[in-house]
mmCIF file of C-alpha atoms in Angstrom:
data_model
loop_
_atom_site.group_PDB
_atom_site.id
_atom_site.type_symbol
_atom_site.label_atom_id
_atom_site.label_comp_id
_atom_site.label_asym_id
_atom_site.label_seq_id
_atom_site.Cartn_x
_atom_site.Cartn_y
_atom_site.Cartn_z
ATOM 1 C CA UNK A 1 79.472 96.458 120.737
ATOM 2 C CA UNK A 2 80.451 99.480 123.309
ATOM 3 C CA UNK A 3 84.646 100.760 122.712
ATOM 4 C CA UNK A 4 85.720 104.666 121.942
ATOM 5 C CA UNK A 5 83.397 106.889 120.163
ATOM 6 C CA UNK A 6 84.265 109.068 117.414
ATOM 7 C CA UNK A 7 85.176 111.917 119.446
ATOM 8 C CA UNK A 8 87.606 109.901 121.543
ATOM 9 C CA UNK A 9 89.197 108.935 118.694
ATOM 10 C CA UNK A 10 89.634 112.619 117.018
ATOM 11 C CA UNK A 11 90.238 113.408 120.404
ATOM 12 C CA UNK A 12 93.329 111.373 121.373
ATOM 13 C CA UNK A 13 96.792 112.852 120.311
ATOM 14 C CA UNK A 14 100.094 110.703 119.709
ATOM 15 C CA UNK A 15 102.330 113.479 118.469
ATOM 16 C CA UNK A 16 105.772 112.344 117.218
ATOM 17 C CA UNK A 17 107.889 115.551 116.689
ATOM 18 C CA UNK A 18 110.146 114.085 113.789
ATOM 19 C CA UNK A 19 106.832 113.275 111.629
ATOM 20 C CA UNK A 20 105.260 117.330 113.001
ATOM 21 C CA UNK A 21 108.857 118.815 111.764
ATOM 22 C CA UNK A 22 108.583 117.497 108.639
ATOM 23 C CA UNK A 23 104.957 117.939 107.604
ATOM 24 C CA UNK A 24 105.415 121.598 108.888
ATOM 25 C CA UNK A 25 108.515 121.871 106.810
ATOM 26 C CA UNK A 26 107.415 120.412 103.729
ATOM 27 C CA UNK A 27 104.125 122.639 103.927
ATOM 28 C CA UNK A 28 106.495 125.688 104.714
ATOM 29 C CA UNK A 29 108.578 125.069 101.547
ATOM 30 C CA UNK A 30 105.215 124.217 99.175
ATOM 31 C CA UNK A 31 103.862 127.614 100.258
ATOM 32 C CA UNK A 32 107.265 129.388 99.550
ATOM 33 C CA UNK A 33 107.686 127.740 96.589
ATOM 34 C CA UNK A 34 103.686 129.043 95.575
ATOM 35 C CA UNK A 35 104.704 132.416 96.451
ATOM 36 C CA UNK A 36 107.157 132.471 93.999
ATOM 37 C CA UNK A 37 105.058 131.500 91.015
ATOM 38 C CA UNK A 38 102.651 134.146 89.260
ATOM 39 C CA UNK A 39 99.091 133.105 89.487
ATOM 40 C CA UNK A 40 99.568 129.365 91.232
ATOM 41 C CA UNK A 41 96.410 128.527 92.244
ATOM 42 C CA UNK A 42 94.933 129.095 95.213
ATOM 43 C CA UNK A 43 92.955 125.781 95.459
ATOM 44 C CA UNK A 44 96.164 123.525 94.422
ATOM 45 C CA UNK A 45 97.696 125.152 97.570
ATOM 46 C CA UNK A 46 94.589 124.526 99.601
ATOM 47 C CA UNK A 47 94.908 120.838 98.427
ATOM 48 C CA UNK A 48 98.161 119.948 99.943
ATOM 49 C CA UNK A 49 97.600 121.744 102.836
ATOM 50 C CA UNK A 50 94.912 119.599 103.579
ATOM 51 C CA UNK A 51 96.442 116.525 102.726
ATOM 52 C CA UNK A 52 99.090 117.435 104.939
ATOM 53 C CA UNK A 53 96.305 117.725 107.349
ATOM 54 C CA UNK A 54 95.576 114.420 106.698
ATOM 55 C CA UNK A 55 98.448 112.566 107.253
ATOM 56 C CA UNK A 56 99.001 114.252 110.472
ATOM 57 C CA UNK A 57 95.204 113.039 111.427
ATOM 58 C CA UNK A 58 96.331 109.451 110.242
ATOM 59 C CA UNK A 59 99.277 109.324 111.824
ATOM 60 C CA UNK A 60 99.200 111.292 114.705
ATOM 61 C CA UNK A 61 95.909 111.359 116.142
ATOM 62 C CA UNK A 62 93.558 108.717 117.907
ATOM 63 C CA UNK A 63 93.887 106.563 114.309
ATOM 64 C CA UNK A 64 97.086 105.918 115.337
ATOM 65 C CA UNK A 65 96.880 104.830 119.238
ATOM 66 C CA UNK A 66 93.388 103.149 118.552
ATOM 67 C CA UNK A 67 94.511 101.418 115.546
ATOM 68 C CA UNK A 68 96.392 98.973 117.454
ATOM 69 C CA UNK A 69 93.713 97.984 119.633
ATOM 70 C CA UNK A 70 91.106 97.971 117.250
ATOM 71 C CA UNK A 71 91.194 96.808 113.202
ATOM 72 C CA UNK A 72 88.072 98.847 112.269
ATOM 73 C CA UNK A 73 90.500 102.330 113.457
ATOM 74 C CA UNK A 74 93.027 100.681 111.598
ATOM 75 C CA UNK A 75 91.033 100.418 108.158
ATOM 76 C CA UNK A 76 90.123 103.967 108.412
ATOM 77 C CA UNK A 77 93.746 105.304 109.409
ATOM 78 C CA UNK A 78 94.387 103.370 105.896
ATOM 79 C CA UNK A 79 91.924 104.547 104.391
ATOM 80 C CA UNK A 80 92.740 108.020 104.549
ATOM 81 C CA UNK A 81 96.216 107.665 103.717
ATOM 82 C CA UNK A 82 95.053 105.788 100.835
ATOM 83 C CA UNK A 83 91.676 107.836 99.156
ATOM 84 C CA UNK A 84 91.600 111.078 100.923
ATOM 85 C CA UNK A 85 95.483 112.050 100.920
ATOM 86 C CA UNK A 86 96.997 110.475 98.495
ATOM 87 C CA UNK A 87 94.515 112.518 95.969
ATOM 88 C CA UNK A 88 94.526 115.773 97.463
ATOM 89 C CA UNK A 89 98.621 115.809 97.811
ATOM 90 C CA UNK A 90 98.323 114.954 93.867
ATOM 91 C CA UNK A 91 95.769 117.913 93.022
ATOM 92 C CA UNK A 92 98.545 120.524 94.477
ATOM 93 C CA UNK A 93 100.668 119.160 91.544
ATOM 94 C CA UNK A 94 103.705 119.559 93.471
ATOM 95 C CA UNK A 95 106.164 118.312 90.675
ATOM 96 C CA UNK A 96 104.532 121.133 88.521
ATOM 97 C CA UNK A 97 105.202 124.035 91.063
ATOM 98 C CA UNK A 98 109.350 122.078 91.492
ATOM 99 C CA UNK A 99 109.263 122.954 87.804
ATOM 100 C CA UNK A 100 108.549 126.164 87.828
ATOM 101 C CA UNK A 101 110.443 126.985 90.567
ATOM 102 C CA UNK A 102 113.640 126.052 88.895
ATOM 103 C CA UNK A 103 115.199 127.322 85.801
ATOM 104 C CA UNK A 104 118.132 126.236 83.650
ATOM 105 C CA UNK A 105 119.989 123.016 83.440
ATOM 106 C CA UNK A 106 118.072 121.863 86.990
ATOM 107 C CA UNK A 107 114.586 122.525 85.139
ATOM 108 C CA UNK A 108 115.922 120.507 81.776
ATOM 109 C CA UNK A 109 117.477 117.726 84.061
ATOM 110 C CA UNK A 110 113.928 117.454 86.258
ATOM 111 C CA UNK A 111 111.940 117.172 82.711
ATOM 112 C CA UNK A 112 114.200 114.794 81.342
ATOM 113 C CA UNK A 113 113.743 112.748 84.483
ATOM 114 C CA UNK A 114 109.742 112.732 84.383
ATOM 115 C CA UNK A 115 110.385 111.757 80.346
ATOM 116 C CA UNK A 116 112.393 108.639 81.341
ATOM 117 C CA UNK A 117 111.709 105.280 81.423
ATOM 118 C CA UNK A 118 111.256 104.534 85.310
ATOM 119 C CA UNK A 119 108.797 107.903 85.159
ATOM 120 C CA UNK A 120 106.651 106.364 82.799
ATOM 121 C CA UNK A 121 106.506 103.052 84.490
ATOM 122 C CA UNK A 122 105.363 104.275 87.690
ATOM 123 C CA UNK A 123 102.635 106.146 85.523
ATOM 124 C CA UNK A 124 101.461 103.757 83.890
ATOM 125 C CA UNK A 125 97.956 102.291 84.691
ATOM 126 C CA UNK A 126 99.131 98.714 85.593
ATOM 127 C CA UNK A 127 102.238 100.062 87.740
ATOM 128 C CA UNK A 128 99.239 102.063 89.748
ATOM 129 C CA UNK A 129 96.351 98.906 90.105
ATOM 130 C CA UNK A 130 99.464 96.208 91.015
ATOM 131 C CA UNK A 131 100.423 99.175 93.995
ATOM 132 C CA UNK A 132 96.829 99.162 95.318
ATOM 133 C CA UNK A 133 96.565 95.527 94.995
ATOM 134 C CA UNK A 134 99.835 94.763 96.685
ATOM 135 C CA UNK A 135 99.339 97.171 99.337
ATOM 136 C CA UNK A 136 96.020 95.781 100.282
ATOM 137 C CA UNK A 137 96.142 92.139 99.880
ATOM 138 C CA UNK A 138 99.615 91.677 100.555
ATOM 139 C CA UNK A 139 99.471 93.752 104.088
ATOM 140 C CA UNK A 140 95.734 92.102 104.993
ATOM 141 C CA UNK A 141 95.915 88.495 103.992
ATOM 142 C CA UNK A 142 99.733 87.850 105.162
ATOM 143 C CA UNK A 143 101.569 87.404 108.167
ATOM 144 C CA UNK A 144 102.817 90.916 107.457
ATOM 145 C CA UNK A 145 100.150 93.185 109.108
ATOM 146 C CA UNK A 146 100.681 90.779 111.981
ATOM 147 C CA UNK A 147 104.126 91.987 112.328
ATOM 148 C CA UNK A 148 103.777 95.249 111.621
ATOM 149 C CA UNK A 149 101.301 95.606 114.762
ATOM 150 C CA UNK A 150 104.134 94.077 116.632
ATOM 151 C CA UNK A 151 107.204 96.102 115.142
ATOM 152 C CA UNK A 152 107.159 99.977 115.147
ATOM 153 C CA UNK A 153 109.780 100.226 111.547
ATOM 154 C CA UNK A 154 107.214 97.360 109.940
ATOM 155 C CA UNK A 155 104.455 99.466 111.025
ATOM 156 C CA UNK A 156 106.082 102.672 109.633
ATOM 157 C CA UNK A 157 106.853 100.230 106.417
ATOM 158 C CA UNK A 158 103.137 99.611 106.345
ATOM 159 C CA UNK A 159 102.496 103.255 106.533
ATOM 160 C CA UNK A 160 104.760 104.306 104.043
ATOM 161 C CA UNK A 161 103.949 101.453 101.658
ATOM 162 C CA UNK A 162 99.853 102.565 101.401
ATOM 163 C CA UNK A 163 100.245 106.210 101.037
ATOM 164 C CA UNK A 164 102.867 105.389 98.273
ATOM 165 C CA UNK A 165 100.288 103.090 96.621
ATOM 166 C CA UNK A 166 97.673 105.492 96.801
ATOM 167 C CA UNK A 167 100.248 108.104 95.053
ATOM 168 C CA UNK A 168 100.758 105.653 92.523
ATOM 169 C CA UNK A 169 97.228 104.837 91.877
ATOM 170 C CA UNK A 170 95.706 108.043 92.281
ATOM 171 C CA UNK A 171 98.310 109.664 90.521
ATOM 172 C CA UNK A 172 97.057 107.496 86.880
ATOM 173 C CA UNK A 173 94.188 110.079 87.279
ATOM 174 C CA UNK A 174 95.682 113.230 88.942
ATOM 175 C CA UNK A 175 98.914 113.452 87.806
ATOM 176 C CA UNK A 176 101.088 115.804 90.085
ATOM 177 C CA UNK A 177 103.129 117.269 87.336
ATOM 178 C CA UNK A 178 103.697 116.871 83.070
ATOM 179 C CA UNK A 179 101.923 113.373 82.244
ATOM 180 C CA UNK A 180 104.058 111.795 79.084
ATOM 181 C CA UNK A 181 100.790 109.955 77.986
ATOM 182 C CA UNK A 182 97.098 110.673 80.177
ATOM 183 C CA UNK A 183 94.351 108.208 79.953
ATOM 184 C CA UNK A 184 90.936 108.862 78.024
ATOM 185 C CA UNK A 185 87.209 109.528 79.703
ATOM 186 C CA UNK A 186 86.656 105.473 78.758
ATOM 187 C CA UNK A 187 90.606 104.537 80.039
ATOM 188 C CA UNK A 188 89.816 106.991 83.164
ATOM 189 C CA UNK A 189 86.427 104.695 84.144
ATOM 190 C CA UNK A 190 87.775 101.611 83.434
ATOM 191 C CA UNK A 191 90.621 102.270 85.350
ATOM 192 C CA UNK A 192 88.440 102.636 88.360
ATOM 193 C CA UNK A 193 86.362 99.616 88.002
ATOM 194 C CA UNK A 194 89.254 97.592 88.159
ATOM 195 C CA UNK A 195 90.946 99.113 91.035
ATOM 196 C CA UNK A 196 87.493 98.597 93.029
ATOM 197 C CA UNK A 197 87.782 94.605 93.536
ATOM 198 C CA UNK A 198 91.193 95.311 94.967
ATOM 199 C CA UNK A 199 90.268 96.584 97.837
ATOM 200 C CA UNK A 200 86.555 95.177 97.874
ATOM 201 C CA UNK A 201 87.842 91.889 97.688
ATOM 202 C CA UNK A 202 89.552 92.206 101.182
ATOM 203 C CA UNK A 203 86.732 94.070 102.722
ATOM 204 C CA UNK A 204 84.451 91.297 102.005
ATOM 205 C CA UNK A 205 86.993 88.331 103.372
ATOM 206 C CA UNK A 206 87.829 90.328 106.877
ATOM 207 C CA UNK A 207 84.030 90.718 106.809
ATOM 208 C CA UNK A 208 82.620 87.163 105.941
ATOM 209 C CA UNK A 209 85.230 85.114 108.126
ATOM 210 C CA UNK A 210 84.160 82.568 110.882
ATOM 211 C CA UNK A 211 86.957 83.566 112.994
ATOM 212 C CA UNK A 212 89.286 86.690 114.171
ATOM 213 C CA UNK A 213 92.377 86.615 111.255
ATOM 214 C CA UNK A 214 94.974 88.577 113.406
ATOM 215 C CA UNK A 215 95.541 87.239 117.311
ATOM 216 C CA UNK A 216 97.271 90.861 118.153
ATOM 217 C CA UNK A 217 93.636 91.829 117.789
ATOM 218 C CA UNK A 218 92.096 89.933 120.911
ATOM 219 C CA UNK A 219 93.779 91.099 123.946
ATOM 220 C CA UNK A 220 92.844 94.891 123.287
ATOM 221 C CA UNK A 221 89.265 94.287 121.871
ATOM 222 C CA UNK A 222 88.299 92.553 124.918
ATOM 223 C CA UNK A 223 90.018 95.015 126.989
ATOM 224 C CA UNK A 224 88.031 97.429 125.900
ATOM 225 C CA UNK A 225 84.999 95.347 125.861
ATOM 226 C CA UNK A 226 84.530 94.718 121.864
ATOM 227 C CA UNK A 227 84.108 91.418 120.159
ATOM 228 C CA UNK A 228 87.505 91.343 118.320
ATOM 229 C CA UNK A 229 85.270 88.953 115.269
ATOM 230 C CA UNK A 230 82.436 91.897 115.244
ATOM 231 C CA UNK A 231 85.053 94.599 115.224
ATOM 232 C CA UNK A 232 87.114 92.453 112.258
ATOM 233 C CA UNK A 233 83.163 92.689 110.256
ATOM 234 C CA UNK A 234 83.182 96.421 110.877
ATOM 235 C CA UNK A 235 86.617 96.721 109.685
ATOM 236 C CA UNK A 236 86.064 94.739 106.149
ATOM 237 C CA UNK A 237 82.365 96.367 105.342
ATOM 238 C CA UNK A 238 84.136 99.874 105.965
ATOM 239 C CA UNK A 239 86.878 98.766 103.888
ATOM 240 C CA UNK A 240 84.795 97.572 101.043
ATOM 241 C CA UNK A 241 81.798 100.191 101.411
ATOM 242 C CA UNK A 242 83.797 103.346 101.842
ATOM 243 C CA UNK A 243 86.490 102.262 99.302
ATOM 244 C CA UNK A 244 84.661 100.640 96.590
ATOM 245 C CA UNK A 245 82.300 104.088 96.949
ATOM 246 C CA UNK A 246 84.911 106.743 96.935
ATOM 247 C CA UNK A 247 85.982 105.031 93.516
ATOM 248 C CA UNK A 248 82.561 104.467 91.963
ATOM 249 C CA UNK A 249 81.541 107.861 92.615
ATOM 250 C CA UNK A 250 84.453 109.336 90.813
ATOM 251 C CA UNK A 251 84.285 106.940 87.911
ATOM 252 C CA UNK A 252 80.764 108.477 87.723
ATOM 253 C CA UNK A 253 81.666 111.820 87.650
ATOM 254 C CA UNK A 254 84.755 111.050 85.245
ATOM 255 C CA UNK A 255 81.722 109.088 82.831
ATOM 256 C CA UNK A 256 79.218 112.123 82.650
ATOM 257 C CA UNK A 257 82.126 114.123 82.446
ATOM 258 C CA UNK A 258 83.480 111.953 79.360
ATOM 259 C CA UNK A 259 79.567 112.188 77.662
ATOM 260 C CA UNK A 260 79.343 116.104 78.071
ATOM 261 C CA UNK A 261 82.883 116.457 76.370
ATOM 262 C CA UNK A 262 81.553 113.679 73.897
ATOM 263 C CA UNK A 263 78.593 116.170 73.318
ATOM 264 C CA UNK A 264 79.826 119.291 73.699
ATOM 265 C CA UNK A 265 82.792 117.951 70.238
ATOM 266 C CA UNK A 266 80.084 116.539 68.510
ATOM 267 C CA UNK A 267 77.670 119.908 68.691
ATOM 268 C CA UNK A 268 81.118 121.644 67.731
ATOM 269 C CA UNK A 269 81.259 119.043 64.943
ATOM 270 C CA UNK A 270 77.979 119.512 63.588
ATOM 271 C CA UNK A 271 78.425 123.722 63.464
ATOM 272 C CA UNK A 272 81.575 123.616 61.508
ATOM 273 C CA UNK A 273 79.892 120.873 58.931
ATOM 274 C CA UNK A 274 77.040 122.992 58.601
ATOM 275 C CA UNK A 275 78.855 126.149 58.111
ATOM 276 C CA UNK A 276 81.389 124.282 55.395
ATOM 277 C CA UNK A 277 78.206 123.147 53.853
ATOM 278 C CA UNK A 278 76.417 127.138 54.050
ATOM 279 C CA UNK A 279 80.073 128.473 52.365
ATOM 280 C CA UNK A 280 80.162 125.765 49.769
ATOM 281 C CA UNK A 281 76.769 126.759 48.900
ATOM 282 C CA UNK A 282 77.982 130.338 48.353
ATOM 283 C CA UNK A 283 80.221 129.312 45.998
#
């Protein structure tokens, strides 16, 4: 299977000036709004930088021209909107450095706002699995990504809709500001494990079917010489591989990071027994 190589991808531009304005403004007014705040972080800034960075390589790069012609560019345009900047946006913990920035009756008006009702249902752990499950299932296995390959606002729909879920889901586990309620170590892992099927259960049907799924597919593949079914099996093992990865590594790290906080209460546990028990002696 011959098509563009990696570099012709990264190296293929499809600048849209409205999108560049705003990135560059929203990065401008994250960085002002860091320089106003004693001690922010240097990393957290760092963070949304690069998932600014991101978005603009999603979106504005070779992703976007290939992914039209080909559904394996496609995956991976959605695949970094979904695991790689959805998360780092979320690490800058934007809504933290709003609150800071802003003092008085905005600042009580903001909090009040994350405290709500609405706030905690787009926290919650099922709001964030039934985003990622909608996004992917609902955009793969409908007549929907067909149209949004055929219409630019569906497409910019589609594009909206999966860094939004990724927000959502991500944002169970990084939250960007004040959480009302954060999951435990155990929550944290199972979380993960169920959000894995979601999109490893599309990966698997793009990659085991007999047949192309989307027609927009087949002019361009053979254009550029590809088998559009081979290019479909591509797409679904990246989609299920480098997804279903990405969220079993962290819910590893989250686990052994869950045991050593286990430990490390338990050791602290056991000192202030024995030193109750050495006093109580004393006495």
């Amino acid at each position: 299977m011959s098509g563009p190589s990696v570099l012709d991808v990264l190296g293929t531009s499809s600048v849209d000036p409205v999108l560049t304005l705003t990135l560059g403004l929203t990065g401008a007014a994250y960085l002002v709004g860091a320089g106003r705040v004693d001690r922010w972080p240097a990393r957290r800034s760092a963070a949304f930088l690069a998932g600014l960075a991101c978005l603009a390589l999603a979106l504005e790069s070779g992703l976007d021209v290939y992914g039209d012609e080909l559904l394996s560019v496609h995956v991976v345009q959605h695949l970094v909107l979904v695991v790689v900047a959805a998360p780092l946006l979320l690490a800058a913990a934007p809504i933290t450095l709003v609150l800071r920035c802003i003092e008085g009756p905005r600042r009580q008006a903001a909090s009040e706002l994350l405290r709500s009702r609405p706030a905690r249902i787009l926290s919650h752990p099922a709001c964030g699995l039934a985003a990622i499950g909608a996004a992917m299932l609902a955009t793969h296995l409908t007549p929907l990504y067909g149209l949004a390959l055929r219409d630019p606002a569906v497409h910019v729909a589609e594009h909206l809709g999966y860094l939004t879920s990724g927000l959502l889901f991500w944002g169970v586990l990084i939250a960007p500001g004040p959480a009302p309620k954060r999951l435990d170590g155990l929550g944290q892992v199972v979380y993960l494990l169920l959000g894995m099927p979601l999109m490893g259960i599309v990966g698997v049907i793009l990659e085991t079917d007999s047949a192309p799924r989307y027609v927009e597919y087949l002019a361009p593949a053979r254009r550029l010489g590809i088998s559009a079914l081979a290019d479909q099996r591509l797409a679904g093992a990246l989609m299920w591989i480098v997804g279903t990865t990405v969220m079993g590594v962290v819910a590893l790290s989250l686990a052994w990071r869950s045991m050593l906080a286990e430990e490390r209460r338990a050791v602290a546990r056991e000192f202030y027994e024995a030193r109750a028990a050495g006093e109580g002696e004393l006495r």
